[in-house]
mmCIF file of C-alpha atoms in Angstrom:
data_model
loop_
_atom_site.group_PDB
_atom_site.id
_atom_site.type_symbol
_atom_site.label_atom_id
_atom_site.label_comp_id
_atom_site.label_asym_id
_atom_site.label_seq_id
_atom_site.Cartn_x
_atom_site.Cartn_y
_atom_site.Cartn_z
ATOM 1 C CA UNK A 1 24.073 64.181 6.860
ATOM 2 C CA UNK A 2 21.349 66.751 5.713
ATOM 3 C CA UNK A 3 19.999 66.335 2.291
ATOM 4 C CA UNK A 4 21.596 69.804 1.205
ATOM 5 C CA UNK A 5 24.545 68.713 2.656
ATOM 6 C CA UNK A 6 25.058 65.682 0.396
ATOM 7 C CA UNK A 7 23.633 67.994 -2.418
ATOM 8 C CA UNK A 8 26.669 70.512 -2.165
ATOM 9 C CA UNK A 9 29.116 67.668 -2.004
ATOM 10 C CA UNK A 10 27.975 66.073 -5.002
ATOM 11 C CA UNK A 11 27.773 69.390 -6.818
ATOM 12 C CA UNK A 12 31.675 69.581 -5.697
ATOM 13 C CA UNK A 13 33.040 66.884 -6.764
ATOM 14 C CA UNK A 14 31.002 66.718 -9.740
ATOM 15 C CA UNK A 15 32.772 70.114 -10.862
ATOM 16 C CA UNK A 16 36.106 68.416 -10.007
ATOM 17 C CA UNK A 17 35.377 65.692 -12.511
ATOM 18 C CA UNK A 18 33.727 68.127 -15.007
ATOM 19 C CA UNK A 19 37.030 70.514 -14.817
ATOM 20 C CA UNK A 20 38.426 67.212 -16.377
ATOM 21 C CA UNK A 21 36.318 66.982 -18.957
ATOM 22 C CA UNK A 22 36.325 70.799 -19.390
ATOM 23 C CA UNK A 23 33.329 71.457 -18.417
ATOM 24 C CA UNK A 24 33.199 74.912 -16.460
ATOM 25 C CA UNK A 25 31.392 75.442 -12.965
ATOM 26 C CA UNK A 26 28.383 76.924 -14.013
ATOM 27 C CA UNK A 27 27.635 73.634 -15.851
ATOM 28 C CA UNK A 28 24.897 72.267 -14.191
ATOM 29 C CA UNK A 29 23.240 75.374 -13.586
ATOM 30 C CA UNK A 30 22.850 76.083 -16.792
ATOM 31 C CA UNK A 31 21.435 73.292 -17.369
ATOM 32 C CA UNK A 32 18.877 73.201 -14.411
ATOM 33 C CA UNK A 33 17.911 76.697 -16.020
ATOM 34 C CA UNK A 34 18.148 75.340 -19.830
ATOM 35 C CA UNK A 35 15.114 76.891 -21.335
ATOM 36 C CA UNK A 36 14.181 73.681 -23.200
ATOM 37 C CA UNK A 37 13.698 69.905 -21.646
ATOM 38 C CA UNK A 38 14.631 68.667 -25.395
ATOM 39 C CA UNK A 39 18.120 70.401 -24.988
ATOM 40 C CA UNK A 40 18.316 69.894 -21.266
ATOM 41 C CA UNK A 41 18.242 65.551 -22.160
ATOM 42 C CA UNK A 42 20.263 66.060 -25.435
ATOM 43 C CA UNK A 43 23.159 67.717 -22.804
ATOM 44 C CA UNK A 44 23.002 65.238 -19.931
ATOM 45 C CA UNK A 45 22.958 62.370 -22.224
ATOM 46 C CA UNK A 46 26.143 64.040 -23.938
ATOM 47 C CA UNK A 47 27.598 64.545 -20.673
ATOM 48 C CA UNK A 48 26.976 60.435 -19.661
ATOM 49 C CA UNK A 49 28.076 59.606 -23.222
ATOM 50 C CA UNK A 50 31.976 61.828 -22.651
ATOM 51 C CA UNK A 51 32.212 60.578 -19.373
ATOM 52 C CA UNK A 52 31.498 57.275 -19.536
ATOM 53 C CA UNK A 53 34.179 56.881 -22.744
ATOM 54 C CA UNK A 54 36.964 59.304 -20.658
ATOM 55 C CA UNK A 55 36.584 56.969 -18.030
ATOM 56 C CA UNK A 56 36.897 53.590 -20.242
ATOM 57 C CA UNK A 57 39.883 55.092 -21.496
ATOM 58 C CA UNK A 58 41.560 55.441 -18.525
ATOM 59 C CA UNK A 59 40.529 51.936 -17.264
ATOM 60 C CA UNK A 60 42.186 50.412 -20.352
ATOM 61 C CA UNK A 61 45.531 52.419 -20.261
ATOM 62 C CA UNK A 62 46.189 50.772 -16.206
ATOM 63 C CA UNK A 63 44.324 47.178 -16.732
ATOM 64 C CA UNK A 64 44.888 46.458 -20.128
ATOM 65 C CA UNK A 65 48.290 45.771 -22.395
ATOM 66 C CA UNK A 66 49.974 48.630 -22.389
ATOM 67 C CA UNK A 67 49.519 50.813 -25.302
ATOM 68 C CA UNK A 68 51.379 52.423 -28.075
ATOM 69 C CA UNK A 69 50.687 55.578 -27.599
ATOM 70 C CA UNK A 70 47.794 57.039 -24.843
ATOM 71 C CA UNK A 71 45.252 58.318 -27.687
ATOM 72 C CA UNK A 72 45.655 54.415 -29.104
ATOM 73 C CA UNK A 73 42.973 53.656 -25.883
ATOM 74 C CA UNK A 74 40.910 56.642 -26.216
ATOM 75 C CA UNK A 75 40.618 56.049 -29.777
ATOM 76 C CA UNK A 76 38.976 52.578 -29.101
ATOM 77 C CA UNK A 77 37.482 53.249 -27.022
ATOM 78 C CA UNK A 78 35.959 56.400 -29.143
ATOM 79 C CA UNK A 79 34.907 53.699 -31.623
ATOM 80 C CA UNK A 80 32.738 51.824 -29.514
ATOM 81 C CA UNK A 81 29.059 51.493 -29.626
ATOM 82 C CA UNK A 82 26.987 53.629 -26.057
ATOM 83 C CA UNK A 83 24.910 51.115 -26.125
ATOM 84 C CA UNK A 84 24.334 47.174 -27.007
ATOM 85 C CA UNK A 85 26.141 43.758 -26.121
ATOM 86 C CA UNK A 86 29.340 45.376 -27.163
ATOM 87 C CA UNK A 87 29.693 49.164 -25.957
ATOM 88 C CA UNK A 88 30.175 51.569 -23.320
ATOM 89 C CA UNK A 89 27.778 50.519 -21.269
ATOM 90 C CA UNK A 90 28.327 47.079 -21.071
ATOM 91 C CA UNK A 91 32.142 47.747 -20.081
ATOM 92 C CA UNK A 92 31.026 50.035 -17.554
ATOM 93 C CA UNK A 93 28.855 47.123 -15.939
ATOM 94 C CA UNK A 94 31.912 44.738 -16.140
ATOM 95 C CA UNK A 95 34.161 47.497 -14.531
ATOM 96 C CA UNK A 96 31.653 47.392 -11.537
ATOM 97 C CA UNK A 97 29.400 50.477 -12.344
ATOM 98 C CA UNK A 98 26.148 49.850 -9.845
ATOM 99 C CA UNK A 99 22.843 48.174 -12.007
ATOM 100 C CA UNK A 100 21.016 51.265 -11.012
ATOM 101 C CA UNK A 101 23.631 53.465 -12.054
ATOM 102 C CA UNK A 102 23.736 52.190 -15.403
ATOM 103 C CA UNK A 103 19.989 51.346 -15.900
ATOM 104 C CA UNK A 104 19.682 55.438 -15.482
ATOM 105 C CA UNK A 105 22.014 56.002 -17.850
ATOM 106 C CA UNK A 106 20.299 53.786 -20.696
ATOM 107 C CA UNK A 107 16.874 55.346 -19.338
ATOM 108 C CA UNK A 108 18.340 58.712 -20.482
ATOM 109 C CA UNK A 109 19.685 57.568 -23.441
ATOM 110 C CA UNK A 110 15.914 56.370 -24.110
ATOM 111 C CA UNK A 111 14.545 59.899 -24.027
ATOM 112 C CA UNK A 112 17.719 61.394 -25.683
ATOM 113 C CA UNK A 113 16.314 59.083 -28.589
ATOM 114 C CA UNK A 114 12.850 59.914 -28.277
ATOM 115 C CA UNK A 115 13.424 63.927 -28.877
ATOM 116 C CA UNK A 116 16.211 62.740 -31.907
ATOM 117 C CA UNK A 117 14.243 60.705 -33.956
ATOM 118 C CA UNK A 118 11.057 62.793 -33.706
ATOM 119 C CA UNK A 119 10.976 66.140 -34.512
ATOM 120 C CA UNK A 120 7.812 66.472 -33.059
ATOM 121 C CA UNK A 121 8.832 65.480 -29.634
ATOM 122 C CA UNK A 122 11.082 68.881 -29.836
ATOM 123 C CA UNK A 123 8.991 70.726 -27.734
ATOM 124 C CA UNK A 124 7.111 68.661 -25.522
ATOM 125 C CA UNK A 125 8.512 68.263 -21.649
ATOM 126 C CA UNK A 126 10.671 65.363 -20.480
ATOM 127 C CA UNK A 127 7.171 64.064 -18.267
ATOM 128 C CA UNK A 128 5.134 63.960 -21.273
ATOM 129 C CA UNK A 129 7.609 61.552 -23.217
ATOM 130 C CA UNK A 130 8.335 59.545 -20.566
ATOM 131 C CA UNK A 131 4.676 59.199 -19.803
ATOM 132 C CA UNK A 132 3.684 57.990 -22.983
ATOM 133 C CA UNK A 133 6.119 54.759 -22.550
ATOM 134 C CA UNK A 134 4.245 51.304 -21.614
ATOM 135 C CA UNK A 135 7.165 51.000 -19.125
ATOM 136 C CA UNK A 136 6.496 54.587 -17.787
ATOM 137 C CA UNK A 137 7.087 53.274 -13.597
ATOM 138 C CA UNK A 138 10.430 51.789 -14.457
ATOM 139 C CA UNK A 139 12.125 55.253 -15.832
ATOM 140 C CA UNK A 140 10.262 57.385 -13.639
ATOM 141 C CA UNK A 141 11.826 55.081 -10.883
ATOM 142 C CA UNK A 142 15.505 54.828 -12.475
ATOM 143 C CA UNK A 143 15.657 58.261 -13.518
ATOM 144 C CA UNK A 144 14.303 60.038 -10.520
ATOM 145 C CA UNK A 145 15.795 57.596 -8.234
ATOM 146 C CA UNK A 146 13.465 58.175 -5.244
ATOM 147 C CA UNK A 147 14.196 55.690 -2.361
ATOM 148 C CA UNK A 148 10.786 55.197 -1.265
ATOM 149 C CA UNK A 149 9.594 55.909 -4.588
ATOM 150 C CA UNK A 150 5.216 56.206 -4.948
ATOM 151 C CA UNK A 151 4.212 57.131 -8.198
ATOM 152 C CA UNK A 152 1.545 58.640 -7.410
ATOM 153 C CA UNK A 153 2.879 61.179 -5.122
ATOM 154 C CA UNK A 154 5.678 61.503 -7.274
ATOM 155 C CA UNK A 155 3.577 61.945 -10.193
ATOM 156 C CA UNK A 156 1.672 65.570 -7.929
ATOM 157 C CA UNK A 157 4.780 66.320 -7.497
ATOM 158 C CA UNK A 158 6.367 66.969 -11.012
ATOM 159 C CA UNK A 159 2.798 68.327 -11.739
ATOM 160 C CA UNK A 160 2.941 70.821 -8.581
ATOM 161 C CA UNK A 161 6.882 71.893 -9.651
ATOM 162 C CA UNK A 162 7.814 70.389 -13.341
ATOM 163 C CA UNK A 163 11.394 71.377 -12.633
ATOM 164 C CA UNK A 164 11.561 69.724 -9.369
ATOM 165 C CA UNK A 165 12.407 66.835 -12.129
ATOM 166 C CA UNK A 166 15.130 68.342 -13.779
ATOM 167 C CA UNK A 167 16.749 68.807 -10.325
ATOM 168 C CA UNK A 168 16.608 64.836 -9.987
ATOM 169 C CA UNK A 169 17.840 64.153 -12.983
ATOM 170 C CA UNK A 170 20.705 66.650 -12.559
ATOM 171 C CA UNK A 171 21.291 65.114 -9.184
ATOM 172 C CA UNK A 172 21.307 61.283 -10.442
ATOM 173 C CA UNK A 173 23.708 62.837 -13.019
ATOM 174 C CA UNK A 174 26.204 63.859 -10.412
ATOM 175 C CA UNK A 175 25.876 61.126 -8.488
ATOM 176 C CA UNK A 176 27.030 59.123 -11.995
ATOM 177 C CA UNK A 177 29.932 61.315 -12.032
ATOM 178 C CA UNK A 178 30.669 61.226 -8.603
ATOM 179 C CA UNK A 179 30.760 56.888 -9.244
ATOM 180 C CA UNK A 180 32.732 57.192 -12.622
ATOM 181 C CA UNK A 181 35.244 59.846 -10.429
ATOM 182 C CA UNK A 182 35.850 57.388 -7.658
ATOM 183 C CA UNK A 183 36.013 54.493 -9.521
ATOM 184 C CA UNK A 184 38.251 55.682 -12.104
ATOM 185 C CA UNK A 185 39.786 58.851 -11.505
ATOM 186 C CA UNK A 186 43.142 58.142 -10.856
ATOM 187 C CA UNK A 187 43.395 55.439 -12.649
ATOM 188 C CA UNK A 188 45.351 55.976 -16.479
ATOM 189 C CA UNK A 189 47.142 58.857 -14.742
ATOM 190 C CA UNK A 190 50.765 58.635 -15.161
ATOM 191 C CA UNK A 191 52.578 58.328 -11.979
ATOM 192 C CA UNK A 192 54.976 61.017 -11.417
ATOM 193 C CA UNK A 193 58.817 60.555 -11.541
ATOM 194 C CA UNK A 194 60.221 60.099 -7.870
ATOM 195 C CA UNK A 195 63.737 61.306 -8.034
ATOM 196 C CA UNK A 196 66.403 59.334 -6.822
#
């Protein structure tokens, strides 16, 4: 299947899942054209961060005890740490979520944190940050998620086309979604009365 192909899929069924979440259609292109990397990270981590606990939720209303009421799961679930030995993403690896998957996910969260906690970072590109990081191969790996990944012809590359990064990122995002969709998605749904 051509790249594009895969591309439009993903793009697809990442609106599905988004509609969920009510997110609209024009999401992700919004976001691709977001005018500043600082809010372009702050939004995908957000994204990760709704999904990931919508998701939980629903996992815990069909595998756990049953609850008293269907916001008692979402609002534990709500309470939860994103990340650490007890949080979101440590329940998503236990439900099964790929290592890659969720290793991008933290890596995001990283440079979420870098722009929050340093007002200075505010307007300097996602590259930059990410370059200034002793483990700078690791997240350019995780969060571009190249298959036959060389850094240095990766590294012309986001200096040829800076947004050719974004669209990565965006893509590794839907992908996420896509995994979160299929895993979960119809899972926590109330099954529908069959008449008699």
């Amino acid at each position: 299947m051509a790249a594009e192909n895969q591309f439009e899929i993903l793009v697809q069924e990442a609106k599905k899942y988004g509609k969920s979440l009510g997110i609209g259609p024009d999401f992700f292109l919004s976001l691709y054209n977001e005018k500043s990397d600082w809010a372009f990270i702050i939004q995908i981590d957000a994204l990760h961060e709704t999904a990931s606990r919508e998701a939980l939720s629903r996992l815990i209303r069909v595998d756990g005890v049953e609850p008293e009421t269907e916001d008692t799961a979402a609002e534990f679930v709500q309470n939860l740490n994103y990340q650490g030995r007890t949080s979101i993403i440590r329940l998503l690896k236990l439900a099964g979520v790929p290592k890659d998957t969720t290793e991008f996910v933290e890596h995001v969260r990283m440079i979420r944190n870098a722009y929050a906690h340093d007002i200075r970072a505010l307007k300097r590109p996602i590259f930059e940050i990410i370059n200034n990081r002793p483990e700078r191969a690791k997240i350019l790996r995780r969060v571009a998620f190249i298959e036959h990944y060389d850094e240095k012809k990766f590294l012309e590359m986001v200096e040829r086309d800076p947004r050719m990064f974004r669209f990565l990122i965006i893509q590794q995002c839907m992908i996420f979604l896509f995994g979160l969709h299929q895993t979960f998605g119809r899972r926590g749904k109330r099954a529908k009365a069959v008449m008699a």
